[in-house]
Amino acid sequence: MAKTFKGGCLCGDIRFTVTGEPQNPHTCSCKMCQRHSGSLTQAWVEFAKEQVSWDGPGGEPSVWRSSDFSSRSFCPTCGSTLGAIDDDPVIAIVLGVFDSNNRLALKPSSHSNQSKQPKWWSIAVD
């Protein structure tokens, strides 16, 4: 039986369902992630595009082209950060928007761009 994960934005206009195994759960402290999230570190998990369905009343999230290979996604109504949609096509969803983000399958196992985090900021990844 395939795993199913659900989530959405702050106002509930953008909702999603993901079916299947999550890939590359990780945290990142690069400047782009910091600015996109408003936090010193962003927590992500990736899925193939065909695993994700946008099933809320607002349909798909709005996107802003952030690099040569990716666009950042967000809710056009409440502004919630939802993730990134890569050209691969991979959809990376931030962990804070899942309805149940305490699931072991979504636990980050690596941290990218540690050199970009402030020296006083600490991330523990098993």
Tab-separated table of C-alpha atoms in Angstrom:
chain	number	residue	atom	x	y	z
A	1	MET	CA	0.000	0.000	0.000
A	2	ALA	CA	1.424	3.361	-1.059
A	3	LYS	CA	2.057	6.065	1.514
A	4	THR	CA	-0.163	9.129	1.292
A	5	PHE	CA	0.674	12.572	2.617
A	6	LYS	CA	-1.604	15.624	2.636
A	7	GLY	CA	-1.061	19.281	3.318
A	8	GLY	CA	-1.703	22.831	2.288
A	9	CYS	CA	-1.200	26.515	2.800
A	10	LEU	CA	-2.235	28.682	5.730
A	11	CYS	CA	-5.599	29.752	4.265
A	12	GLY	CA	-6.425	26.298	2.822
A	13	ASP	CA	-6.836	27.518	-0.755
A	14	ILE	CA	-3.878	25.447	-2.006
A	15	ARG	CA	-4.069	21.803	-0.931
A	16	PHE	CA	-2.114	18.778	-2.099
A	17	THR	CA	-2.026	15.010	-1.823
A	18	VAL	CA	1.194	13.098	-2.368
A	19	THR	CA	1.208	9.340	-2.948
A	20	GLY	CA	4.356	7.234	-2.786
A	21	GLU	CA	7.771	7.272	-1.213
A	22	PRO	CA	9.302	10.630	-0.286
A	23	GLN	CA	12.818	11.295	-1.566
A	24	ASN	CA	15.711	13.300	-0.139
A	25	PRO	CA	14.209	14.717	3.056
A	26	HIS	CA	16.738	17.404	4.002
A	27	THR	CA	17.320	20.828	5.436
A	28	CYS	CA	19.043	23.688	3.640
A	29	SER	CA	20.584	26.955	4.845
A	30	CYS	CA	21.427	28.547	1.483
A	31	LYS	CA	20.592	32.233	1.091
A	32	MET	CA	17.781	31.472	-1.388
A	33	CYS	CA	16.069	29.093	1.060
A	34	GLN	CA	16.534	31.621	3.853
A	35	ARG	CA	14.879	34.383	1.854
A	36	HIS	CA	12.107	32.161	0.511
A	37	SER	CA	11.162	30.854	3.958
A	38	GLY	CA	12.073	33.764	6.203
A	39	SER	CA	13.960	31.271	8.347
A	40	LEU	CA	17.644	30.455	8.762
A	41	THR	CA	17.001	26.890	7.612
A	42	GLN	CA	14.296	25.344	5.443
A	43	ALA	CA	13.207	21.695	5.727
A	44	TRP	CA	12.234	19.958	2.455
A	45	VAL	CA	11.193	16.631	1.007
A	46	GLU	CA	11.100	15.782	-2.702
A	47	PHE	CA	8.612	13.895	-4.844
A	48	ALA	CA	8.333	13.154	-8.548
A	49	LYS	CA	5.838	15.495	-10.232
A	50	GLU	CA	3.428	12.630	-10.984
A	51	GLN	CA	3.209	11.808	-7.240
A	52	VAL	CA	1.718	15.229	-6.401
A	53	SER	CA	-1.853	16.324	-7.055
A	54	TRP	CA	-2.994	19.858	-6.309
A	55	ASP	CA	-6.531	19.244	-5.087
A	56	GLY	CA	-7.565	22.365	-3.173
A	57	PRO	CA	-10.013	25.021	-4.390
A	58	GLY	CA	-7.108	27.215	-5.533
A	59	GLY	CA	-5.619	24.548	-7.812
A	60	GLU	CA	-1.872	24.724	-8.384
A	61	PRO	CA	0.258	27.204	-6.439
A	62	SER	CA	1.685	30.350	-7.978
A	63	VAL	CA	5.358	30.176	-8.915
A	64	TRP	CA	8.277	32.555	-9.249
A	65	ARG	CA	11.302	31.554	-11.343
A	66	SER	CA	14.177	31.552	-8.851
A	67	SER	CA	16.996	29.963	-10.859
A	68	ASP	CA	17.878	28.358	-14.175
A	69	PHE	CA	16.340	25.054	-13.049
A	70	SER	CA	13.652	25.810	-10.465
A	71	SER	CA	10.663	27.938	-9.473
A	72	ARG	CA	9.537	28.675	-5.915
A	73	SER	CA	5.879	27.953	-5.195
A	74	PHE	CA	3.521	29.828	-2.915
A	75	CYS	CA	-0.148	30.533	-2.278
A	76	PRO	CA	-1.303	33.672	-4.134
A	77	THR	CA	-3.957	34.327	-1.468
A	78	CYS	CA	-2.114	34.023	1.864
A	79	GLY	CA	1.496	34.012	0.631
A	80	SER	CA	2.447	30.734	2.317
A	81	THR	CA	5.655	29.159	1.094
A	82	LEU	CA	4.873	25.708	-0.344
A	83	GLY	CA	8.122	24.599	-1.945
A	84	ALA	CA	9.955	24.487	-5.234
A	85	ILE	CA	9.052	23.010	-8.595
A	86	ASP	CA	12.157	21.942	-10.482
A	87	ASP	CA	12.474	21.398	-14.209
A	88	ASP	CA	13.534	17.739	-13.595
A	89	PRO	CA	10.477	17.473	-12.832
A	90	VAL	CA	10.830	17.234	-9.079
A	91	ILE	CA	8.539	18.951	-6.622
A	92	ALA	CA	10.146	19.781	-3.290
A	93	ILE	CA	7.623	20.560	-0.573
A	94	VAL	CA	8.526	22.314	2.671
A	95	LEU	CA	7.827	20.165	5.719
A	96	GLY	CA	5.833	22.795	7.613
A	97	VAL	CA	2.882	22.626	5.195
A	98	PHE	CA	2.150	18.911	5.671
A	99	ASP	CA	-0.896	18.132	7.816
A	100	SER	CA	1.208	15.656	9.804
A	101	ASN	CA	4.881	16.592	9.594
A	102	ASN	CA	5.991	14.347	12.447
A	103	ARG	CA	6.030	11.220	10.293
A	104	LEU	CA	9.349	9.404	10.288
A	105	ALA	CA	9.320	9.217	6.473
A	106	LEU	CA	9.596	13.025	6.297
A	107	LYS	CA	12.438	13.373	8.819
A	108	PRO	CA	15.443	15.174	7.268
A	109	SER	CA	18.566	13.037	6.980
A	110	SER	CA	21.022	15.630	5.639
A	111	HIS	CA	21.727	19.368	5.763
A	112	SER	CA	22.782	21.391	2.699
A	113	ASN	CA	24.790	24.609	2.745
A	114	GLN	CA	25.794	24.460	6.404
A	115	SER	CA	28.446	27.094	5.690
A	116	LYS	CA	25.662	29.629	5.007
A	117	GLN	CA	24.023	29.279	8.423
A	118	PRO	CA	25.061	31.652	11.233
A	119	LYS	CA	27.754	30.218	13.518
A	120	TRP	CA	25.350	30.308	16.489
A	121	TRP	CA	22.630	28.318	14.591
A	122	SER	CA	22.687	24.554	15.054
A	123	ILE	CA	20.803	21.854	13.144
A	124	ALA	CA	20.802	18.269	14.394
A	125	VAL	CA	20.253	15.730	11.622
A	126	ASP	CA	20.570	12.005	12.407
